[in-house]
Coordinates of C-alpha atoms in Angstrom, one line a residue:
M1 CA 0.7 2.8 18.6
G2 CA -2.2 2.5 21.3
V3 CA -5.7 1.8 20.3
T4 CA -6.6 5.4 21.5
D5 CA -3.9 6.7 18.9
T6 CA -5.5 4.5 16.2
T7 CA -8.9 5.5 16.8
Q8 CA -7.9 9.2 17.0
Q9 CA -6.0 8.7 13.7
A10 CA -9.1 7.2 11.9
F11 CA -11.3 9.8 13.2
N12 CA -9.1 12.5 12.1
R13 CA -8.8 11.0 8.5
A14 CA -12.6 10.5 8.3
Q15 CA -13.1 14.2 9.2
E16 CA -10.2 15.2 6.8
L17 CA -12.2 13.0 4.1
K18 CA -15.5 14.6 4.8
Q19 CA -14.1 18.2 4.6
F20 CA -12.4 17.5 1.2
E21 CA -15.5 15.7 -0.3
E22 CA -18.0 18.3 0.9
S23 CA -15.8 21.2 -0.4
K24 CA -16.1 19.9 -4.0
L25 CA -12.7 21.5 -4.8
G26 CA -11.0 18.5 -6.0
V27 CA -7.3 18.3 -6.0
K28 CA -6.8 21.1 -8.5
G29 CA -8.7 23.2 -5.9
L30 CA -6.3 22.4 -3.4
V31 CA -3.3 23.4 -5.8
D32 CA -5.0 26.7 -6.5
S33 CA -5.1 27.4 -2.7
G34 CA -1.3 27.6 -2.6
L35 CA -0.6 24.5 -0.5
T36 CA 2.9 23.4 -0.5
S37 CA 2.5 20.0 1.5
L38 CA 0.1 17.4 1.0
P39 CA -2.9 16.9 3.3
S40 CA -2.3 13.5 5.3
L41 CA -5.2 12.2 3.2
F42 CA -3.1 12.0 0.3
V43 CA 0.1 10.4 1.8
H44 CA 0.5 6.8 1.0
P45 CA 2.1 4.0 3.1
P46 CA 5.7 3.2 2.9
E47 CA 5.1 -0.1 1.1
T48 CA 3.7 1.9 -2.0
L49 CA 6.0 4.9 -1.8
S50 CA 9.2 2.6 -1.8
T51 CA 8.5 1.4 -5.4
L52 CA 7.7 4.8 -6.9
K53 CA 10.2 6.2 -9.3
P54 CA 10.5 7.0 -12.8
T55 CA 12.2 4.5 -15.2
R56 CA 13.8 4.6 -18.4
P57 CA 11.5 3.3 -20.9
R58 CA 12.6 0.0 -22.6
P59 CA 12.2 0.1 -26.4
D60 CA 10.9 -3.4 -26.5
S61 CA 8.5 -2.9 -23.5
I62 CA 5.4 -1.5 -25.0
P63 CA 5.0 -2.3 -28.8
T64 CA 3.6 0.3 -31.3
I65 CA 1.5 -1.5 -33.8
D66 CA 0.8 0.1 -37.2
L67 CA -3.1 -0.5 -38.0
S68 CA -2.8 0.9 -41.7
C69 CA -2.6 -2.8 -43.0
R70 CA -5.7 -4.0 -41.1
D71 CA -7.8 -4.2 -44.2
S72 CA -5.3 -5.7 -46.7
F73 CA -3.6 -9.1 -47.4
Q74 CA -1.3 -8.1 -44.4
R75 CA -4.2 -8.3 -41.9
P76 CA -2.9 -11.7 -40.6
S77 CA 0.4 -10.1 -39.6
V78 CA -1.4 -7.4 -37.6
V79 CA -3.4 -9.9 -35.9
A80 CA -0.4 -11.7 -34.8
E81 CA 1.2 -8.5 -33.6
V82 CA -2.0 -7.5 -31.6
G83 CA -2.4 -11.3 -30.3
R84 CA 1.3 -11.4 -29.3
A85 CA 1.3 -8.1 -27.3
A86 CA -2.2 -9.0 -25.6
R87 CA -0.6 -12.5 -24.4
E88 CA 3.0 -11.3 -23.4
L89 CA 2.3 -7.5 -22.2
G90 CA -1.3 -6.8 -22.1
F91 CA -0.5 -3.3 -23.4
F92 CA 0.3 -1.8 -26.7
Q93 CA 0.0 1.3 -28.7
V94 CA -1.5 1.8 -32.0
I95 CA -0.7 4.2 -34.9
N96 CA -2.6 4.9 -38.3
H97 CA -5.7 3.8 -36.3
G98 CA -8.1 6.1 -38.2
V99 CA -8.9 8.7 -35.6
P100 CA -7.7 12.1 -36.9
T101 CA -5.0 13.9 -35.1
E102 CA -7.1 17.0 -34.7
V103 CA -9.6 14.9 -32.9
L104 CA -7.0 13.7 -30.5
D105 CA -5.4 17.1 -30.1
R106 CA -9.0 18.7 -29.4
T107 CA -10.2 16.1 -27.1
I108 CA -7.2 16.6 -24.8
A109 CA -7.7 20.3 -24.9
V110 CA -11.3 20.6 -24.1
V111 CA -10.9 18.1 -21.1
K112 CA -8.1 20.2 -19.8
A113 CA -10.2 23.2 -20.3
F114 CA -13.1 21.6 -18.3
H115 CA -10.9 20.9 -15.5
E116 CA -9.4 24.4 -15.6
Q117 CA -12.9 26.2 -15.3
P118 CA -13.6 28.1 -12.0
M119 CA -14.6 25.8 -9.3
E120 CA -18.2 26.9 -9.2
A121 CA -18.7 25.5 -12.7
K122 CA -17.2 21.9 -11.9
A123 CA -19.0 21.8 -8.4
R124 CA -22.5 21.8 -10.2
I125 CA -21.7 18.1 -11.4
Y126 CA -19.4 17.0 -8.5
R127 CA -21.2 13.8 -7.5
R128 CA -20.6 10.1 -7.2
E129 CA -23.8 9.0 -8.7
M130 CA -24.3 8.6 -12.4
E131 CA -27.9 9.4 -12.8
T132 CA -27.3 11.9 -15.6
G133 CA -24.4 10.1 -16.8
V134 CA -22.0 13.0 -16.1
S135 CA -20.0 13.4 -12.9
F136 CA -17.1 15.1 -11.7
F137 CA -15.1 14.0 -8.6
S138 CA -11.8 13.2 -7.0
N139 CA -10.8 9.5 -6.7
L140 CA -13.5 6.8 -7.9
D141 CA -12.4 4.7 -4.6
L142 CA -12.0 7.9 -2.2
L143 CA -14.5 6.2 0.4
H144 CA -12.8 2.9 0.3
S145 CA -9.0 3.5 -0.2
K146 CA -6.3 3.6 2.4
A147 CA -4.9 7.1 0.9
A148 CA -6.2 9.2 -1.8
S149 CA -4.4 9.9 -5.1
W150 CA -3.4 13.2 -6.7
R151 CA -6.0 13.4 -9.5
D152 CA -9.4 14.8 -10.5
T153 CA -11.9 13.0 -12.9
L154 CA -14.7 14.0 -15.4
Q155 CA -16.9 10.8 -16.1
I156 CA -19.2 10.7 -18.8
M157 CA -21.5 7.5 -19.9
L158 CA -21.2 6.9 -23.8
G159 CA -23.2 3.8 -24.0
P160 CA -25.3 1.8 -24.2
K161 CA -27.4 5.0 -23.3
L162 CA -25.3 8.2 -23.8
A163 CA -25.5 10.6 -20.9
D164 CA -28.1 13.4 -21.1
V165 CA -26.3 15.6 -23.8
E166 CA -27.4 18.9 -21.9
E167 CA -25.6 17.6 -18.8
I168 CA -22.2 17.2 -20.8
P169 CA -20.2 20.3 -19.9
E170 CA -20.6 22.8 -22.8
V171 CA -16.9 23.4 -22.8
C172 CA -16.4 19.9 -24.1
R173 CA -19.7 18.5 -25.5
N174 CA -19.2 18.5 -29.1
E175 CA -15.8 17.2 -28.9
V176 CA -17.0 14.5 -26.4
L177 CA -19.6 13.4 -28.9
E178 CA -17.4 13.3 -31.6
W179 CA -14.8 11.1 -29.6
N180 CA -17.6 8.7 -28.9
K181 CA -18.3 8.0 -32.6
Q182 CA -14.3 7.5 -33.2
V183 CA -14.0 5.3 -30.2
Q184 CA -16.7 3.1 -31.5
Q185 CA -15.2 2.8 -34.9
L186 CA -11.9 2.0 -33.7
G187 CA -13.1 -0.2 -30.8
S188 CA -14.9 -2.2 -33.3
L189 CA -11.6 -2.7 -35.4
L190 CA -9.7 -3.7 -32.2
L191 CA -12.1 -6.4 -30.7
G192 CA -12.2 -7.8 -34.1
L193 CA -8.3 -8.0 -34.2
L194 CA -8.3 -9.4 -30.7
S195 CA -10.9 -12.1 -31.5
E196 CA -8.9 -13.4 -34.4
G197 CA -5.7 -13.3 -32.3
L198 CA -7.6 -16.1 -30.2
G199 CA -8.5 -18.1 -33.4
L200 CA -12.0 -17.0 -32.9
S201 CA -14.4 -15.0 -35.6
A202 CA -13.8 -11.4 -35.9
G203 CA -17.1 -10.7 -34.6
K204 CA -17.2 -12.8 -31.6
L205 CA -16.6 -10.2 -28.8
Q206 CA -19.1 -7.7 -30.4
E207 CA -21.7 -10.3 -30.5
L208 CA -21.5 -10.5 -26.8
T209 CA -21.9 -6.7 -26.6
C210 CA -18.5 -6.1 -25.3
L211 CA -18.4 -2.4 -27.0
E212 CA -21.7 -1.3 -26.0
N213 CA -21.3 -0.4 -22.5
R214 CA -18.7 2.7 -22.7
V215 CA -17.5 5.0 -20.0
M216 CA -15.2 7.9 -20.7
V217 CA -12.9 9.3 -17.9
G218 CA -10.9 12.4 -18.3
H219 CA -8.2 12.5 -15.7
Y220 CA -6.2 15.7 -14.7
Y221 CA -3.2 15.4 -12.8
P222 CA -2.3 18.8 -11.5
Y223 CA 1.3 19.8 -10.0
C224 CA 2.0 17.9 -7.0
P225 CA 4.3 19.8 -4.3
Q226 CA 5.5 16.3 -2.9
P227 CA 5.3 13.7 -5.6
D228 CA 7.3 11.3 -3.4
L229 CA 4.5 10.9 -0.8
T230 CA 1.7 10.2 -3.1
V231 CA 0.6 8.8 -6.5
G232 CA -1.6 9.8 -9.5
L233 CA -3.2 6.5 -9.6
T234 CA -2.7 3.3 -7.6
S235 CA -1.6 0.1 -9.0
H236 CA -4.6 -1.6 -10.5
T237 CA -6.0 -3.6 -13.4
D238 CA -9.0 -2.4 -15.3
P239 CA -12.2 -4.5 -14.7
V240 CA -13.2 -4.3 -18.6
V241 CA -12.9 -5.9 -21.7
I242 CA -10.4 -3.4 -23.2
T243 CA -9.5 0.2 -22.4
L244 CA -8.5 2.7 -25.1
L245 CA -6.2 5.4 -23.7
L246 CA -5.2 8.9 -25.0
Q247 CA -2.6 10.6 -23.2
D248 CA -0.8 14.0 -23.5
Q249 CA 2.9 14.3 -23.8
I250 CA 3.6 14.6 -20.1
G251 CA 4.1 11.0 -19.3
G252 CA 3.8 9.3 -15.6
L253 CA 2.0 6.1 -16.6
Q254 CA 3.8 3.0 -15.9
V255 CA 3.1 -0.7 -16.5
K256 CA 4.3 -3.8 -14.7
H257 CA 6.5 -5.8 -17.0
G258 CA 7.5 -8.9 -15.2
D259 CA 8.9 -7.6 -11.6
E260 CA 9.7 -4.2 -13.0
W261 CA 7.8 -1.0 -13.4
V262 CA 8.3 0.5 -16.9
D263 CA 7.6 3.9 -18.0
V264 CA 5.2 4.2 -21.1
A265 CA 6.6 6.9 -23.2
P266 CA 3.9 9.0 -25.0
V267 CA 3.9 8.5 -28.7
P268 CA 2.5 11.5 -30.8
G269 CA -0.7 10.3 -32.4
A270 CA -0.9 7.0 -30.7
L271 CA -3.6 5.5 -28.5
L272 CA -2.8 3.0 -25.9
V273 CA -4.8 -0.2 -25.7
N274 CA -4.9 -2.4 -22.5
I275 CA -6.3 -5.8 -21.9
G276 CA -8.8 -5.9 -19.0
D277 CA -9.8 -8.3 -16.4
I278 CA -12.7 -9.5 -18.4
L279 CA -11.0 -10.3 -21.6
Q280 CA -8.3 -12.0 -19.5
I281 CA -11.1 -14.2 -18.2
M282 CA -13.1 -14.7 -21.5
S283 CA -9.6 -15.7 -23.2
N284 CA -8.9 -18.4 -20.4
N285 CA -5.8 -16.6 -19.4
E286 CA -4.4 -16.4 -23.0
Y287 CA -4.5 -12.6 -22.9
K288 CA -3.1 -10.7 -19.8
S289 CA -4.6 -7.9 -17.9
V290 CA -1.7 -6.3 -16.0
D291 CA -1.1 -3.8 -13.3
H292 CA -0.4 -0.3 -14.3
R293 CA -0.2 3.0 -12.3
V294 CA 0.3 6.9 -12.7
L295 CA 3.0 8.6 -10.7
A296 CA 2.2 12.0 -9.1
N297 CA 3.0 14.8 -11.5
P298 CA 6.1 17.0 -10.5
S299 CA 5.6 19.1 -13.6
R300 CA 4.1 22.5 -13.3
E301 CA 2.2 21.6 -16.5
P302 CA -0.8 19.3 -15.8
R303 CA -0.8 15.9 -17.0
V304 CA -4.2 15.0 -18.9
S305 CA -5.4 11.4 -20.2
I306 CA -8.7 10.3 -21.5
A307 CA -9.6 6.4 -21.1
V308 CA -12.6 4.7 -22.3
F309 CA -13.7 1.7 -20.8
C310 CA -15.4 -0.9 -23.0
N311 CA -17.6 -3.5 -21.4
P312 CA -20.6 -5.8 -22.2
S313 CA -24.0 -3.9 -22.1
D314 CA -25.7 -7.3 -21.2
Q315 CA -25.1 -7.0 -17.3
E316 CA -27.2 -10.1 -16.4
N317 CA -25.6 -12.5 -18.9
E318 CA -23.2 -15.2 -17.5
F319 CA -19.6 -14.7 -18.5
G320 CA -16.6 -16.9 -18.4
P321 CA -13.8 -18.5 -20.6
F322 CA -14.9 -19.2 -24.1
P323 CA -15.7 -22.8 -24.6
E324 CA -13.6 -23.0 -27.7
L325 CA -10.6 -22.2 -25.6
V326 CA -11.3 -24.7 -22.7
S327 CA -9.8 -28.3 -23.1
S328 CA -8.6 -31.0 -20.9
D329 CA -5.2 -29.9 -21.6
K330 CA -6.3 -26.3 -20.7
P331 CA -9.0 -26.4 -18.1
A332 CA -11.2 -23.3 -17.4
A333 CA -9.1 -21.0 -15.2
F334 CA -12.1 -18.9 -14.1
R335 CA -15.7 -19.6 -13.0
Q336 CA -18.8 -18.2 -14.7
F337 CA -20.1 -15.2 -13.3
I338 CA -22.9 -12.7 -13.7
F339 CA -21.2 -9.3 -15.0
S340 CA -23.4 -7.2 -12.5
E341 CA -21.7 -9.2 -9.7
Y342 CA -18.2 -8.4 -11.0
M343 CA -19.0 -4.7 -11.1
R344 CA -20.8 -4.9 -7.7
R345 CA -17.5 -6.0 -6.2
F346 CA -15.3 -3.5 -8.2
F347 CA -17.6 -0.4 -6.7
T348 CA -17.2 -1.7 -3.2
K349 CA -13.4 -2.0 -2.9
E350 CA -10.2 0.1 -3.5
L351 CA -8.0 -0.2 -6.5
D352 CA -5.6 -2.8 -5.6
G353 CA -4.1 -4.9 -8.3
K354 CA -5.5 -8.1 -9.2
S355 CA -7.4 -9.1 -6.1
L356 CA -10.9 -8.8 -7.9
I357 CA -9.9 -11.0 -10.8
N358 CA -8.5 -13.5 -8.4
Y359 CA -11.8 -13.8 -6.6
F360 CA -13.4 -15.3 -9.7
R361 CA -10.7 -17.9 -10.4
A362 CA -11.9 -21.5 -10.5

């Protein structure tokens, strides 16, 4: 391919991207228009597509941990299970976590309802800035990625300062506020268990404001006419302390386990927890932040998932491995950094695996 062809391709992509972004349709809008083939903007390169396939969930791959004994004499065994999953897999599901099933079901239902509103209702908040704490968009990294992914997103700031309540779409407002309360309670419990799993005090992570900066994303993965040419979400790790994920029963999430991609089968009533890059750094590589992705949805039924990203609210504080976890036998694997510096790098790159965390290695 000559320089002229490459330049023309880049120009065509820029035009297509601009047209898609300015339409404010989102991916669902494209599906509703009746398209039967993917716009080139969404077609991923062969090196990405060659590994895309559903797998058979392995019963031992993603553990399900029962939290019902969290406040009893059995708490040490719960801490051990959580610590083992965080060290070996970086992902685990929790049941008997204290969030009522009806809250889980309603939250999924209203996020789905938001995305299935008429385009005009969603276009009002289609934006990439978060001045009001609420935005609707397609692909966080749309302007930086090599190819777009087949999903739309509702994003709401939950803390430290809650989004302008009047800006939260009415169709999901009450449920989002209730979800925020439930997430704070469960997040506090999980951070305590994870802290103890490192041999630290239960309050260590919360003392560092690790639960205060919370962002909720409600992803909507509509039917994809050519799921073998794109993805729902590219392979990446989360630039957070922990992520709490609620998914419906459609499936499509995959986690990298060794050299294999493993399907994460939805467990009714369960919530997924995954370790983020920041906690891998703070734990001095004790806990693992692992690659995960979402396949494009071949089902006529849309897939809905809701993630809450938990991070420190103290953006200008220095972070790095806990001193208690650094020794002559195990020196610091990462350098100290300002959290705001970390996030600036995240927002100026595409989602592409562990390149971000590797930048901060010692």
